[in-house]
PDB file of C-alpha atoms in Angstrom:
ATOM      1  CA  MET Z1170      -9.736  34.395 166.233  1.00  0.00           C
ATOM      2  CA  SER Z1171      -8.328  37.697 167.367  1.00  0.00           C
ATOM      3  CA  PHE Z1172     -10.023  40.510 169.238  1.00  0.00           C
ATOM      4  CA  LYS Z1173     -10.431  42.547 166.040  1.00  0.00           C
ATOM      5  CA  ASP Z1174     -12.224  39.668 164.318  1.00  0.00           C
ATOM      6  CA  ASP Z1175     -14.295  38.801 167.374  1.00  0.00           C
ATOM      7  CA  ILE Z1176     -15.555  42.345 167.917  1.00  0.00           C
ATOM      8  CA  LYS Z1177     -16.550  42.636 164.262  1.00  0.00           C
ATOM      9  CA  THR Z1178     -18.346  39.278 164.395  1.00  0.00           C
ATOM     10  CA  LEU Z1179     -20.164  40.154 167.634  1.00  0.00           C
ATOM     11  CA  ARG Z1180     -21.226  43.520 166.188  1.00  0.00           C
ATOM     12  CA  ARG Z1181     -22.558  41.941 163.013  1.00  0.00           C
ATOM     13  CA  GLN Z1182     -24.351  39.139 164.881  1.00  0.00           C
ATOM     14  CA  SER Z1183     -26.082  41.854 166.894  1.00  0.00           C
ATOM     15  CA  ASN Z1184     -27.114  43.593 163.660  1.00  0.00           C
ATOM     16  CA  LEU Z1185     -25.231  46.737 164.623  1.00  0.00           C
ATOM     17  CA  THR Z1186     -23.391  49.071 162.309  1.00  0.00           C
ATOM     18  CA  GLN Z1187     -20.115  50.579 163.451  1.00  0.00           C
ATOM     19  CA  GLU Z1188     -22.019  53.823 163.984  1.00  0.00           C
ATOM     20  CA  ALA Z1189     -24.719  52.165 166.113  1.00  0.00           C
ATOM     21  CA  LEU Z1190     -22.135  50.380 168.277  1.00  0.00           C
ATOM     22  CA  ALA Z1191     -20.194  53.611 168.647  1.00  0.00           C
ATOM     23  CA  GLN Z1192     -23.302  55.438 169.845  1.00  0.00           C
ATOM     24  CA  LYS Z1193     -24.024  52.750 172.443  1.00  0.00           C
ATOM     25  CA  LEU Z1194     -20.465  53.045 173.778  1.00  0.00           C
ATOM     26  CA  HIS Z1195     -20.190  56.846 173.474  1.00  0.00           C
ATOM     27  CA  VAL Z1196     -17.250  56.681 171.068  1.00  0.00           C
ATOM     28  CA  THR Z1197     -16.871  57.602 167.413  1.00  0.00           C
ATOM     29  CA  ARG Z1198     -17.445  55.285 164.471  1.00  0.00           C
ATOM     30  CA  GLN Z1199     -13.785  55.760 163.595  1.00  0.00           C
ATOM     31  CA  THR Z1200     -12.833  54.409 167.026  1.00  0.00           C
ATOM     32  CA  VAL Z1201     -14.844  51.236 166.412  1.00  0.00           C
ATOM     33  CA  SER Z1202     -13.149  50.951 163.024  1.00  0.00           C
ATOM     34  CA  THR Z1203      -9.688  51.104 164.623  1.00  0.00           C
ATOM     35  CA  TRP Z1204     -10.662  48.214 166.931  1.00  0.00           C
ATOM     36  CA  GLU Z1205     -11.883  46.145 163.994  1.00  0.00           C
ATOM     37  CA  THR Z1206      -8.712  46.778 162.005  1.00  0.00           C
ATOM     38  CA  GLY Z1207      -6.460  46.051 164.977  1.00  0.00           C
ATOM     39  CA  LYS Z1208      -4.979  49.554 165.066  1.00  0.00           C
ATOM     40  CA  ASN Z1209      -6.209  50.244 168.587  1.00  0.00           C
ATOM     41  CA  MET Z1210      -7.811  48.550 171.593  1.00  0.00           C
ATOM     42  CA  PRO Z1211     -10.680  49.827 173.736  1.00  0.00           C
ATOM     43  CA  SER Z1212     -10.068  51.096 177.255  1.00  0.00           C
ATOM     44  CA  LEU Z1213     -10.788  48.769 180.162  1.00  0.00           C
ATOM     45  CA  GLU Z1214     -13.996  50.681 180.852  1.00  0.00           C
ATOM     46  CA  THR Z1215     -15.114  50.248 177.242  1.00  0.00           C
ATOM     47  CA  LEU Z1216     -14.129  46.567 177.246  1.00  0.00           C
ATOM     48  CA  HIS Z1217     -16.372  46.106 180.278  1.00  0.00           C
ATOM     49  CA  ALA Z1218     -19.224  47.857 178.454  1.00  0.00           C
ATOM     50  CA  LEU Z1219     -18.654  45.640 175.398  1.00  0.00           C
ATOM     51  CA  SER Z1220     -18.736  42.493 177.506  1.00  0.00           C
ATOM     52  CA  GLN Z1221     -22.029  43.573 179.056  1.00  0.00           C
ATOM     53  CA  LEU Z1222     -23.519  44.648 175.735  1.00  0.00           C
ATOM     54  CA  PHE Z1223     -22.671  41.348 174.053  1.00  0.00           C
ATOM     55  CA  ASN Z1224     -23.271  39.278 177.204  1.00  0.00           C
ATOM     56  CA  ILE Z1225     -19.788  37.764 177.071  1.00  0.00           C
ATOM     57  CA  SER Z1226     -17.065  37.570 179.722  1.00  0.00           C
ATOM     58  CA  LEU Z1227     -14.007  39.806 179.495  1.00  0.00           C
ATOM     59  CA  GLU Z1228     -11.809  36.707 179.249  1.00  0.00           C
ATOM     60  CA  LYS Z1229     -13.812  35.379 176.316  1.00  0.00           C
ATOM     61  CA  LEU Z1230     -13.840  38.805 174.659  1.00  0.00           C
ATOM     62  CA  LEU Z1231     -10.105  39.397 175.028  1.00  0.00           C
ATOM     63  CA  PHE Z1232      -8.605  35.923 174.855  1.00  0.00           C
ATOM     64  CA  ASN Z1233     -11.391  33.742 173.459  1.00  0.00           C
ATOM     65  CA  GLU Z1234     -11.146  31.764 176.734  1.00  0.00           C
ATOM     66  CA  GLU Z1235     -13.204  31.287 179.846  1.00  0.00           C
ATOM     67  CA  ILE Z1236     -11.630  30.993 183.277  1.00  0.00           C
ATOM     68  CA  ALA Z1237     -13.029  28.112 185.278  1.00  0.00           C
ATOM     69  CA  MET Z1238     -13.578  28.972 188.930  1.00  0.00           C
ATOM     70  CA  LYS Z1239     -13.860  26.721 191.979  1.00  0.00           C
ATOM     71  CA  LYS Z1240     -16.467  27.336 194.648  1.00  0.00           C
ATOM     72  CA  ASP Z1241     -13.895  29.225 196.753  1.00  0.00           C
ATOM     73  CA  ASN Z1242     -12.955  31.425 193.733  1.00  0.00           C
ATOM     74  CA  ILE Z1243      -9.571  29.806 193.055  1.00  0.00           C
ATOM     75  CA  VAL Z1244      -8.706  29.640 189.380  1.00  0.00           C
ATOM     76  CA  VAL Z1245      -8.345  26.002 188.360  1.00  0.00           C
ATOM     77  CA  GLY Z1246      -7.692  26.328 184.660  1.00  0.00           C
ATOM     78  CA  LEU Z1247      -8.582  27.800 181.320  1.00  0.00           C
ATOM     79  CA  LEU Z1248     -11.268  26.360 179.094  1.00  0.00           C
ATOM     80  CA  VAL Z1249     -10.812  26.824 175.384  1.00  0.00           C
TER      81      VAL Z1249
END
């Protein structure tokens, strides 16, 4: 899935309207709509807030992937 589909799915699974999500992120409902239609992307700051709100990593949110980390914080691969 793409970011636009994922954000819509996450919002709906959380029982949030576009307006309610917008209020939580201090943006307009129209802004949330542009994300869900793929016309625009959130700022890095807003992406971070989304990842915290939905309890999902930035990698998973943006790329639908998780980055596997070794104990010494060296990236060893992507998990799909």
